[in-house]
Tab-separated table of C-alpha atoms and ligand atoms in Angstrom:
chain	number	residue	atom	x	y	z
A	295	UNK	CA	0.000	0.000	0.000
A	296	UNK	CA	1.241	3.490	-0.904
A	297	UNK	CA	-0.089	6.115	1.530
A	298	UNK	CA	1.594	9.398	2.415
A	299	UNK	CA	0.763	11.633	5.356
A	300	UNK	CA	2.212	15.108	4.693
A	301	UNK	CA	2.550	17.297	7.782
A	302	UNK	CA	3.753	20.866	7.360
A	303	UNK	CA	4.004	23.791	9.728
A	304	UNK	CA	6.339	26.278	11.405
A	305	UNK	CA	8.981	25.480	14.049
A	306	UNK	CA	7.693	23.882	17.276
A	307	UNK	CA	4.081	23.712	16.086
A	308	UNK	CA	3.755	20.099	17.251
A	309	UNK	CA	4.156	18.510	13.808
A	310	UNK	CA	7.046	16.287	14.920
A	311	UNK	CA	5.100	14.858	17.860
A	312	UNK	CA	2.047	14.279	15.663
A	313	UNK	CA	4.167	12.735	12.885
A	314	UNK	CA	5.903	10.296	15.207
A	315	UNK	CA	2.636	9.247	16.852
A	316	UNK	CA	0.859	8.671	13.521
A	317	UNK	CA	3.770	6.657	12.129
A	318	UNK	CA	3.779	4.507	15.244
A	319	UNK	CA	0.000	4.012	15.202
A	320	UNK	CA	-0.151	2.916	11.541
A	321	UNK	CA	3.295	1.301	11.395
A	322	UNK	CA	4.384	3.749	8.670
A	323	UNK	CA	7.924	5.002	8.080
A	324	UNK	CA	8.586	8.474	9.518
A	325	UNK	CA	10.923	11.135	8.162
A	326	UNK	CA	11.482	14.417	10.004
A	327	UNK	CA	12.677	16.341	6.936
A	328	UNK	CA	13.975	19.220	9.080
A	329	UNK	CA	16.831	16.874	10.000
A	330	UNK	CA	18.057	16.923	6.383
A	331	UNK	CA	18.416	20.713	6.455
A	332	UNK	CA	19.839	20.617	9.990
A	333	UNK	CA	22.470	18.075	8.898
A	334	UNK	CA	23.486	20.347	5.986
A	335	UNK	CA	23.443	23.403	8.303
A	336	UNK	CA	25.718	21.594	10.778
A	337	UNK	CA	28.202	20.814	8.004
A	338	UNK	CA	28.246	24.474	6.987
A	339	UNK	CA	28.894	25.528	10.605
A	340	UNK	CA	31.809	23.053	10.563
A	341	UNK	CA	33.291	24.815	7.503
A	342	UNK	CA	31.630	22.947	4.636
A	343	UNK	CA	29.894	24.360	1.566
A	344	UNK	CA	26.098	24.050	1.531
A	345	UNK	CA	25.395	22.660	-1.945
A	346	UNK	CA	28.264	20.156	-1.838
A	347	UNK	CA	27.191	19.082	1.660
A	348	UNK	CA	23.584	18.535	0.517
A	349	UNK	CA	24.711	16.470	-2.493
A	350	UNK	CA	26.969	14.311	-0.312
A	351	UNK	CA	24.484	13.836	2.539
A	352	UNK	CA	24.181	10.253	3.818
A	353	UNK	CA	21.341	8.770	5.904
A	354	UNK	CA	23.684	8.303	8.874
A	355	UNK	CA	24.317	12.091	8.931
A	356	UNK	CA	20.754	12.484	10.246
A	357	UNK	CA	21.877	10.883	13.521
A	358	UNK	CA	24.761	13.313	14.141
A	359	UNK	CA	25.051	14.911	17.585
A	360	UNK	CA	23.837	18.432	18.210
A	361	UNK	CA	21.364	18.738	15.316
A	362	UNK	CA	18.678	20.064	17.676
A	363	UNK	CA	20.644	23.119	18.851
A	364	UNK	CA	19.527	26.696	18.109
A	365	UNK	CA	22.630	27.635	16.030
A	366	UNK	CA	22.092	24.559	13.835
A	367	UNK	CA	18.387	25.469	13.436
A	368	UNK	CA	19.344	28.929	12.158
A	369	UNK	CA	22.003	27.496	9.832
A	370	UNK	CA	19.393	24.993	8.569
A	371	UNK	CA	16.921	27.726	7.693
A	372	UNK	CA	19.650	29.646	5.838
A	373	UNK	CA	20.746	26.665	3.704
A	374	UNK	CA	17.069	25.766	3.135
A	375	UNK	CA	16.650	28.972	1.101
A	376	UNK	CA	19.229	27.784	-1.501
A	377	UNK	CA	17.373	26.128	-4.429
A	378	UNK	CA	20.276	23.732	-5.239
A	379	UNK	CA	20.252	22.478	-1.655
A	380	UNK	CA	16.504	21.775	-1.832
A	381	UNK	CA	16.904	20.083	-5.243
A	382	UNK	CA	19.648	17.805	-3.898
A	383	UNK	CA	17.378	16.606	-1.065
A	384	UNK	CA	14.207	16.152	-3.140
A	385	UNK	CA	14.561	12.597	-4.522
A	386	UNK	CA	15.445	11.086	-1.153
A	387	UNK	CA	12.282	12.558	0.385
A	388	UNK	CA	10.066	11.500	-2.541
A	389	UNK	CA	11.353	7.936	-2.386
A	390	UNK	CA	10.471	7.662	1.280
A	391	UNK	CA	7.080	9.357	0.778
A	392	UNK	CA	6.007	6.836	-1.859
A	393	UNK	CA	7.619	3.733	-0.385
A	394	UNK	CA	5.541	0.605	0.007
A	395	UNK	CA	3.934	0.361	3.446
A	396	UNK	CA	3.053	4.015	4.078
A	397	UNK	CA	5.034	7.032	5.277
A	398	UNK	CA	4.658	10.158	7.360
A	399	UNK	CA	6.862	13.128	6.429
A	400	UNK	CA	6.931	16.369	8.360
A	401	UNK	CA	8.475	19.634	7.209
A	402	UNK	CA	7.587	22.879	5.450
A	403	UNK	CA	6.867	21.862	1.837
A	404	UNK	CA	5.757	18.234	1.963
A	405	UNK	CA	2.154	18.777	0.857
A	406	UNK	CA	3.063	21.499	-1.648
A	407	UNK	CA	6.309	20.342	-3.315
A	408	UNK	CA	7.636	16.984	-2.112
A	409	UNK	CA	4.383	15.043	-2.275
A	410	UNK	CA	1.454	17.074	-3.679
A	411	UNK	CA	-0.345	13.740	-4.240
A	412	UNK	CA	-0.223	12.823	-0.507
A	413	UNK	CA	-3.386	11.042	0.606
A	414	UNK	CA	-3.609	13.031	3.875
A	415	UNK	CA	-2.289	16.559	4.420
A	416	UNK	CA	-2.102	18.442	7.675
A	417	UNK	CA	-0.877	21.964	8.343
A	418	UNK	CA	-0.057	22.254	12.037
A	419	UNK	CA	0.365	25.721	13.477
A	420	UNK	CA	0.254	27.748	16.724
A	421	UNK	CA	1.054	31.325	17.739
A	422	UNK	CA	4.777	32.236	17.836
A	423	UNK	CA	4.533	32.757	21.627
A	424	UNK	CA	3.083	29.293	22.268
A	425	UNK	CA	5.632	27.665	19.964
A	426	UNK	CA	8.539	29.552	21.547
A	427	UNK	CA	7.439	28.491	25.038
A	428	UNK	CA	7.344	24.829	23.961
A	429	UNK	CA	10.776	25.057	22.338
A	430	UNK	CA	12.192	26.911	25.365
A	431	UNK	CA	11.054	24.163	27.759
A	432	UNK	CA	12.782	21.619	25.490
A	433	UNK	CA	16.032	23.545	24.959
A	434	UNK	CA	16.545	24.710	28.550
A	435	UNK	CA	17.027	21.103	29.646
A	436	UNK	CA	20.298	20.829	27.745
A	437	UNK	CA	21.227	24.544	27.747
A	438	UNK	CA	20.345	26.277	31.053
A	439	UNK	CA	21.629	29.613	29.681
A	440	UNK	CA	18.946	29.912	27.001
A	441	UNK	CA	16.197	32.486	27.600
A	442	UNK	CA	12.551	32.778	26.534
A	443	UNK	CA	13.274	36.018	24.661
A	444	UNK	CA	16.120	34.457	22.674
A	445	UNK	CA	13.990	31.451	21.733
A	446	UNK	CA	11.074	33.675	20.645
A	447	UNK	CA	13.436	35.770	18.503
A	448	UNK	CA	14.838	32.577	16.965
A	449	UNK	CA	11.354	31.232	16.174
A	450	UNK	CA	10.273	34.527	14.586
A	451	UNK	CA	13.469	34.816	12.510
A	452	UNK	CA	13.024	31.300	11.146
A	453	UNK	CA	9.306	31.870	10.458
A	454	UNK	CA	10.160	34.977	8.439
A	455	UNK	CA	12.918	33.273	6.469
A	456	UNK	CA	10.894	30.084	5.832
A	457	UNK	CA	7.738	31.987	4.786
A	458	UNK	CA	9.387	34.585	2.573
A	459	UNK	CA	11.886	32.515	0.598
A	460	UNK	CA	11.180	32.152	-3.132
A	461	UNK	CA	11.727	28.387	-3.406
A	462	UNK	CA	9.207	26.118	-1.618
A	463	UNK	CA	8.188	28.577	1.108
A	464	UNK	CA	6.363	27.441	4.231
A	465	UNK	CA	2.690	27.336	3.222
A	466	UNK	CA	-0.399	25.223	3.710
A	467	UNK	CA	-1.386	23.206	0.641
A	468	UNK	CA	-4.846	24.140	-0.640
A	469	UNK	CA	-6.160	20.723	0.323
A	470	UNK	CA	-4.494	20.556	3.757
A	471	UNK	CA	-6.503	20.376	6.967
A	472	UNK	CA	-5.292	23.191	9.245
A	473	UNK	CA	-4.777	22.310	12.891
A	474	UNK	CA	-4.101	25.237	15.239
A	475	UNK	CA	-2.623	23.701	18.388
A	476	UNK	CA	-2.253	27.001	20.330
A	477	UNK	CA	-4.937	26.019	22.816
A	478	UNK	CA	-4.987	22.275	22.274
A	479	UNK	CA	-3.555	19.560	24.469
A	480	UNK	CA	-1.172	17.117	22.801
A	481	UNK	CA	-3.851	14.426	23.177
A	482	UNK	CA	-6.519	16.524	21.435
A	483	UNK	CA	-4.152	17.395	18.562
A	484	UNK	CA	-3.234	13.731	18.135
A	485	UNK	CA	-6.876	12.728	18.114
A	486	UNK	CA	-7.717	15.242	15.387
A	487	UNK	CA	-4.759	14.078	13.274
A	488	UNK	CA	-5.695	10.440	13.777
A	489	UNK	CA	-9.287	11.121	12.680
A	490	UNK	CA	-8.062	12.772	9.469
A	491	UNK	CA	-5.819	9.856	8.507
A	492	UNK	CA	-8.477	7.259	9.326
A	493	UNK	CA	-10.964	9.095	7.134
A	494	UNK	CA	-8.532	8.925	4.173
A	495	UNK	CA	-7.286	5.352	4.619
B	162	C5P	O1	11.552	21.425	11.325
B	162	C5P	P1	12.895	21.962	11.776
B	162	C5P	O2	12.761	23.063	12.768
B	162	C5P	O3	13.809	20.884	12.234
B	162	C5P	O4	13.550	22.562	10.444
B	162	C5P	C1	14.768	23.275	10.436
B	162	C5P	C2	14.783	24.214	9.242
B	162	C5P	O5	14.851	23.439	8.035
B	162	C5P	C3	13.531	25.073	9.083
B	162	C5P	O6	13.629	26.312	9.747
B	162	C5P	C4	13.424	25.257	7.574
B	162	C5P	O7	14.142	26.368	7.145
B	162	C5P	C5	14.088	24.028	7.000
B	162	C5P	N1	13.134	23.068	6.448
B	162	C5P	C6	12.663	23.283	5.169
B	162	C5P	N2	11.852	22.369	4.565
B	162	C5P	C7	11.464	21.268	5.216
B	162	C5P	C8	11.896	21.040	6.553
B	162	C5P	C9	12.735	21.978	7.147
B	162	C5P	O8	12.980	24.291	4.548
B	162	C5P	N3	10.681	20.375	4.593
């Protein structure tokens, strides 16, 4: 069976949590596509060149240490605006999306560019303040020096860059179901996502 769940949305909207839970529930593969851009961003921070790094990316690079840090997130959103970087990462994502057995991909352009034919599309969002608070509570565990203000500024900077870039900007596909999780519990968001997928299966 070929069945793709495309989940798009801004940073810390809850799309990763929803993606992982859906993949687990339906025994689908799961790809957090942000990791691809983070892995390229990390290589650039280490002195590499973005396009060459994207072309040479290997699956094991997605397990590198430190990909979740704020500097890597910013580097990721900068390399993600380079069309050649996006082109180099396209086939890998498409192959996983259409693999036999079902797949959940989360990112910014899954329903619009990577897999416009996805059987179920979700656009998960929340206010910048709610998303920054969630990300802060995550980050402060490993970096006690991080502040709420810095995390909010980081979230807003990435939103602006991801929404305004020319190539595959962050946007809801026309046929995506929009889920605003600002005032939703994780359980309620998961339930809504689950209902959407079940209705399309
Ligand atoms: O989702 P995550 O926060 O890990 O993504 C890191 C960065 O990678 C985003 O800010 C965005 O610029 C980029 N990205 C993208 N397209 C995707 C997934 C992530 O441009 N499908």
